[in-house]
PDB file of C-alpha atoms in Angstrom:
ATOM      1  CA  UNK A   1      70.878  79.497 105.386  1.00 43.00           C
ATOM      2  CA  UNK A   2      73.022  82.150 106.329  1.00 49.00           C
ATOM      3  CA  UNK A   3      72.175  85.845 106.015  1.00 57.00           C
ATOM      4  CA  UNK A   4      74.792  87.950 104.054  1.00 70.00           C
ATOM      5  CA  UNK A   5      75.493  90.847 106.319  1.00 66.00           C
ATOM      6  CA  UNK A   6      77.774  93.844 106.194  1.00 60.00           C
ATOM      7  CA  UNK A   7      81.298  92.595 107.364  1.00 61.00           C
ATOM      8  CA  UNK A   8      81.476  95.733 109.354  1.00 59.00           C
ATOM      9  CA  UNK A   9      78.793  94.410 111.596  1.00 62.00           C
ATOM     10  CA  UNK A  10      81.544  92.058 113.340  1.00 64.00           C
ATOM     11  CA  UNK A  11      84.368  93.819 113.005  1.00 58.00           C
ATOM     12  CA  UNK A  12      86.803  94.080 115.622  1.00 64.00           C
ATOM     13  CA  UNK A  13      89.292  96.655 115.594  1.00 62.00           C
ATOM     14  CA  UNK A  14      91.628  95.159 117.995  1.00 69.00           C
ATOM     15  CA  UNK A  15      92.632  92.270 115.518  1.00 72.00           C
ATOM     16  CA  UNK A  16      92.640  94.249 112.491  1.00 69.00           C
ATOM     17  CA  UNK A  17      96.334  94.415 111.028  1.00 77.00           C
ATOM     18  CA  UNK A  18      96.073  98.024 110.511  1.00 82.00           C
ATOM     19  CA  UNK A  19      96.572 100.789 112.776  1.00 87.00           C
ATOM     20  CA  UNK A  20      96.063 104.967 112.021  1.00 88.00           C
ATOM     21  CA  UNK A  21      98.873 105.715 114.107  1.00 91.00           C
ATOM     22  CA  UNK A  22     101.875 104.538 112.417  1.00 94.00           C
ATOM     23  CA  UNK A  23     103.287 105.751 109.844  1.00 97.00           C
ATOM     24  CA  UNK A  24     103.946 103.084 107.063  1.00 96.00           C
ATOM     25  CA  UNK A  25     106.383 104.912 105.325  1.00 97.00           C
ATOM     26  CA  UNK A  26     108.736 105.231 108.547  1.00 97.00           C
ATOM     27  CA  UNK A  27     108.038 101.796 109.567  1.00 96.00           C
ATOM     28  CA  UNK A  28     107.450  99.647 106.435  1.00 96.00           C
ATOM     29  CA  UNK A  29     108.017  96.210 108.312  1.00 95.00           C
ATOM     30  CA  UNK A  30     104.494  96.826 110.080  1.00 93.00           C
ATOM     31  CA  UNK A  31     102.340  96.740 106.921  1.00 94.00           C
ATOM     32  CA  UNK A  32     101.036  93.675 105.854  1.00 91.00           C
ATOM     33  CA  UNK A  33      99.472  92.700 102.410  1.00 90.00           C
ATOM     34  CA  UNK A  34      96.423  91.148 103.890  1.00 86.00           C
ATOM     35  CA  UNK A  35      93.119  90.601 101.228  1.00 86.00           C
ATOM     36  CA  UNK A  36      91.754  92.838  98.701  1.00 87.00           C
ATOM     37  CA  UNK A  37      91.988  96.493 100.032  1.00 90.00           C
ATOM     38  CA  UNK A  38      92.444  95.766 103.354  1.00 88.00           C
ATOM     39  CA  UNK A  39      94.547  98.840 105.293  1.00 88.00           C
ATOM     40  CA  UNK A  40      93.544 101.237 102.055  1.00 92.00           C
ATOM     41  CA  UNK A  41      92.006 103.863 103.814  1.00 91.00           C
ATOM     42  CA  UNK A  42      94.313 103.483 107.131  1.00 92.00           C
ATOM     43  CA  UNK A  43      97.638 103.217 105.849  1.00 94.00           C
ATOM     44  CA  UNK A  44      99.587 107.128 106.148  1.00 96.00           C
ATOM     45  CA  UNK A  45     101.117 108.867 104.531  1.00 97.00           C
ATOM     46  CA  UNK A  46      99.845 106.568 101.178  1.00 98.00           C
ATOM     47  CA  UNK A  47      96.699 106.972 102.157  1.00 96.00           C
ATOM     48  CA  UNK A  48      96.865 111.123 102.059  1.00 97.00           C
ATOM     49  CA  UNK A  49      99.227 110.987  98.778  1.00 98.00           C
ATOM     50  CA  UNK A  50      96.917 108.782  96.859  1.00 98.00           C
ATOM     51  CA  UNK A  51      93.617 108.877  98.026  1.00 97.00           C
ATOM     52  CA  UNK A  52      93.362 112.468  97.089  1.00 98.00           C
ATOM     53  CA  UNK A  53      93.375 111.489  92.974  1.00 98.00           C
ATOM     54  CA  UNK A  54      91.057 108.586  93.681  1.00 98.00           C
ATOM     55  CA  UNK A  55      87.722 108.926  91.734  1.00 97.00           C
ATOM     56  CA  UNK A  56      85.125 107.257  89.748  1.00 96.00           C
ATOM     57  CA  UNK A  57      82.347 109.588  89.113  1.00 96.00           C
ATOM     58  CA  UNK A  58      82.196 108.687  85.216  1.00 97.00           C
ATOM     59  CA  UNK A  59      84.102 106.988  82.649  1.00 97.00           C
ATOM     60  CA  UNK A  60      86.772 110.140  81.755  1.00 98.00           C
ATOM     61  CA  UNK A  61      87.218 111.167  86.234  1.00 98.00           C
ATOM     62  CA  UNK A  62      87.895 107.587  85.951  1.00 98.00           C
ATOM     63  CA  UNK A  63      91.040 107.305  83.630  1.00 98.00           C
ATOM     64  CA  UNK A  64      92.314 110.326  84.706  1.00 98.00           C
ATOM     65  CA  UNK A  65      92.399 109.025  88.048  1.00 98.00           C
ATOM     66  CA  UNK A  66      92.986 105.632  87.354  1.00 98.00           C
ATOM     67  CA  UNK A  67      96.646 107.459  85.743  1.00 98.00           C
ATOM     68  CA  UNK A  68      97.403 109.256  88.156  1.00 98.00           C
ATOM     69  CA  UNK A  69      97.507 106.189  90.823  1.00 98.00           C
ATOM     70  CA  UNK A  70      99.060 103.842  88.269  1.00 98.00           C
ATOM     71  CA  UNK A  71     101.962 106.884  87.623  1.00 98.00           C
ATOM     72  CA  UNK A  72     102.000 106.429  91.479  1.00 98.00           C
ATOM     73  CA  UNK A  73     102.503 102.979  91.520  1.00 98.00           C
ATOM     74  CA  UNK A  74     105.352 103.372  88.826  1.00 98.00           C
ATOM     75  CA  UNK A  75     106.912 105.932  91.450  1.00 98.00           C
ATOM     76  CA  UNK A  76     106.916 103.464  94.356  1.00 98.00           C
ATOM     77  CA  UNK A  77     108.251 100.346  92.366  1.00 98.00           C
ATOM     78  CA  UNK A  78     111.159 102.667  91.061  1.00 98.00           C
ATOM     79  CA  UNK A  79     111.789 104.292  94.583  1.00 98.00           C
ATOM     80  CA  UNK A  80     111.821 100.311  95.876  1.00 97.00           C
ATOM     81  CA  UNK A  81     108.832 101.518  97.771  1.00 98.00           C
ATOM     82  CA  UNK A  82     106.695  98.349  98.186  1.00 98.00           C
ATOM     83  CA  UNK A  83     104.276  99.692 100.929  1.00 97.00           C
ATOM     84  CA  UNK A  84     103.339 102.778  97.908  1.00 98.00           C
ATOM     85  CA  UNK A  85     103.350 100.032  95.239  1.00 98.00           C
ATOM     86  CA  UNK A  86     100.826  97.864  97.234  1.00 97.00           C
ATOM     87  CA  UNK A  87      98.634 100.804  98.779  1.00 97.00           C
ATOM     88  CA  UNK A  88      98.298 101.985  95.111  1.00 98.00           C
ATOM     89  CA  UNK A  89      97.342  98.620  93.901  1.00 98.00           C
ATOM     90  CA  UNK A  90      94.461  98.462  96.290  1.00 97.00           C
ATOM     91  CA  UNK A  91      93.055 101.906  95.329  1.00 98.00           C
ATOM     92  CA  UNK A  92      92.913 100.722  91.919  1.00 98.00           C
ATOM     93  CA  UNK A  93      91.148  97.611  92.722  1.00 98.00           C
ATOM     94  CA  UNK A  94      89.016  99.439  95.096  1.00 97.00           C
ATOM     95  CA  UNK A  95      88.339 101.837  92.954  1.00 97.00           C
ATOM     96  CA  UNK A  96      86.582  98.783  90.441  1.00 98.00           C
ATOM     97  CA  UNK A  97      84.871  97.471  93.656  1.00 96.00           C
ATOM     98  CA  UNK A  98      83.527 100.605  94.674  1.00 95.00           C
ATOM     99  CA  UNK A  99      82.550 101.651  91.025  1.00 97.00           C
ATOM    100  CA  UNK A 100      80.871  98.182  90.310  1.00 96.00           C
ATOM    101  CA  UNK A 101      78.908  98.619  94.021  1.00 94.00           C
ATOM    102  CA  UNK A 102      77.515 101.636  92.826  1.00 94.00           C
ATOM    103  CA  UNK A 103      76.799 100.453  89.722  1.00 95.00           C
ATOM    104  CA  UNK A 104      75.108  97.316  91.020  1.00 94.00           C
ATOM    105  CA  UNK A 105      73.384  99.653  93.834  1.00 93.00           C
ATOM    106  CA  UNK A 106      71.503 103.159  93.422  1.00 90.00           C
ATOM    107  CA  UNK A 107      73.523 105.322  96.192  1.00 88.00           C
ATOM    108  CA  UNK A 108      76.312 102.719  95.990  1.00 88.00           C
ATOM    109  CA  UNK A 109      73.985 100.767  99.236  1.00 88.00           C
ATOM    110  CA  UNK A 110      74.232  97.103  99.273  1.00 86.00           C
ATOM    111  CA  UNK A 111      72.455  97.008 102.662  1.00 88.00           C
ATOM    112  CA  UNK A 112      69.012  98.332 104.106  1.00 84.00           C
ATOM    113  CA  UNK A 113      70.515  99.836 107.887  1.00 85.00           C
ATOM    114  CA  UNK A 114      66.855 100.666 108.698  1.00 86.00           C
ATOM    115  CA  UNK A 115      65.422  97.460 108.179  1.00 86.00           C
ATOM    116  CA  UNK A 116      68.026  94.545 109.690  1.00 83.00           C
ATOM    117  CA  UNK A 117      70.589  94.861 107.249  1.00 84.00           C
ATOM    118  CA  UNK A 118      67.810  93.397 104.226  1.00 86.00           C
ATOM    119  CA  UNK A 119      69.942  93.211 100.653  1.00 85.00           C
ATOM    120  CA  UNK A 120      68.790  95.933  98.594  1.00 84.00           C
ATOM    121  CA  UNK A 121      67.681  95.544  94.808  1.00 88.00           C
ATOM    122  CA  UNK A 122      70.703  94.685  93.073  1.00 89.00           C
ATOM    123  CA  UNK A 123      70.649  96.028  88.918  1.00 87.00           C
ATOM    124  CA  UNK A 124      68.657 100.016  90.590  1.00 88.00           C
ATOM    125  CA  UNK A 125      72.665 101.707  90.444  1.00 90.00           C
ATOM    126  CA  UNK A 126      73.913 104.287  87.766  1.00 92.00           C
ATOM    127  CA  UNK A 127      75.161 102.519  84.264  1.00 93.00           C
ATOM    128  CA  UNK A 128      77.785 105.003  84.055  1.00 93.00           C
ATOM    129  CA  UNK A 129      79.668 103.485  86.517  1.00 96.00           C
ATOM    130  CA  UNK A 130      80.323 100.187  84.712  1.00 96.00           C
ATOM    131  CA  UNK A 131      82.316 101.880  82.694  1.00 97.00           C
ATOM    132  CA  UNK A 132      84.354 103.772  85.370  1.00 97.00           C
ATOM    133  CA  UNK A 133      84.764 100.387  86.791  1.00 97.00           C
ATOM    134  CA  UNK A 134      85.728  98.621  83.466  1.00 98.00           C
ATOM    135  CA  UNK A 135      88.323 101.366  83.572  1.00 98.00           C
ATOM    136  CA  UNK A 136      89.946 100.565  87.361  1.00 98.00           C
ATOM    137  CA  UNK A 137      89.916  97.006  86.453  1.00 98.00           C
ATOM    138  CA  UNK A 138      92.402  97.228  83.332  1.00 98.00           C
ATOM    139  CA  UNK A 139      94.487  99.475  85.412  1.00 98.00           C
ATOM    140  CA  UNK A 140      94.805  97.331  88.361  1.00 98.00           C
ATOM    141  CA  UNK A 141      95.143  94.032  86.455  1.00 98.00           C
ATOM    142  CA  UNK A 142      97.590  96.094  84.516  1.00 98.00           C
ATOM    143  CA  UNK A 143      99.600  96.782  87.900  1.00 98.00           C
ATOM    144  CA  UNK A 144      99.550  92.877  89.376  1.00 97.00           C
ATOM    145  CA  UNK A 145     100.830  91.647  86.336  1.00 98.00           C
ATOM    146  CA  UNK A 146     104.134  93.799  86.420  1.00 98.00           C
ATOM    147  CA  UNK A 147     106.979  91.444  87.193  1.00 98.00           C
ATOM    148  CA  UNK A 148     108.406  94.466  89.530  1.00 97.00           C
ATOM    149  CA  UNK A 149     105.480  94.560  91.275  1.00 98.00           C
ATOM    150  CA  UNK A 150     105.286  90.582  91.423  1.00 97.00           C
ATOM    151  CA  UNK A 151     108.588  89.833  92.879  1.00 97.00           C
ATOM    152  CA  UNK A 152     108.043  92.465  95.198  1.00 97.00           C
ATOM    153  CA  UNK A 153     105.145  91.387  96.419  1.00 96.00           C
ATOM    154  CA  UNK A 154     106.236  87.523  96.817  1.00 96.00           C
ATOM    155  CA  UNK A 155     109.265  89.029  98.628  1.00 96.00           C
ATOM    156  CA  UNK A 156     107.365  90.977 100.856  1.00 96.00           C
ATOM    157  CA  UNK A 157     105.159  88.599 101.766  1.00 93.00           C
ATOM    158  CA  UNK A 158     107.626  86.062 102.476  1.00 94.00           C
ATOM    159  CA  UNK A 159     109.239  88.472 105.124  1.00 94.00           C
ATOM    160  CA  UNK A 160     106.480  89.834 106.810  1.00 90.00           C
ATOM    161  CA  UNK A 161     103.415  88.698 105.861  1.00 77.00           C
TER     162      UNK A 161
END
């Protein structure tokens, strides 16, 4: 059986779609949709513009957050901005992963780094963070359901990837 380790353990940089030095904005065609939240915290200048309002503390840091990136997202779609649409998307997803991790998790740790990458005890994290994760999950569904946002996306992807 195979051990579940950190995907970090084998990552490799060199094939990873995402780069810090360009900026997305300026050259659009280089971004790339990719899985999940893939690019999130690489991708400038969305990364600086909506990473700042991205938290999940409790249940009310939540939804005010989880606003603030949808109004965003709203923003990009009307601007035709696809790149702002998408990177908003994934910190609203992300923002249910990371919630639910550290709900799952005490310290938000899925993985012992002392001790050959072990699983920790899933069900030790804080319960308050279900609910901030209930809360990103509405939003983000919310967000992938807009036909806007759809046909954008489908476009997008069928141009560049």
């Amino acid at each position: 059986m195979k051990k579940d380790t950190p995907s970090y353990l084998n990552f490799n940089v060199e094939k990873y779609e995402w780069k810090p030095d360009i900026n997305y904005r300026s050259h659009p065609e280089l971004y790339r949709v990719g899985k999940g939240e893939q690019g999130v915290l690489i991708c400038e200048p969305y990364k600086s513009e909506i990473g700042q309002y991205w938290r999940f503390k409790n249940e009310e840091i939540a939804l005010e957050s989880s606003e603030k990136i949808f109004e965003l997202f709203l923003n990009y779609l009307k601007e035709k901005d696809f790149v702002g649409a998408d990177m908003s998307r994934k910190y609203l997803q992300m923002g249910f992963t990371r919630a639910r991790r550290y709900f799952n998790y005490k310290g938000g740790k899925k993985y012992d780094a002392s001790n050959n990458y072990e699983l920790l005890e899933r069900g030790t994290g804080d319960p308050e963070k279900a609910k901030s994760a209930d809360v990103f999950y509405k939003k983000w569904k919310e967000a992938e359901e807009l036909p806007d946002y759809k046909k954008m996306k489908k476009e997008w992807k069928k141009q560049y990837g």
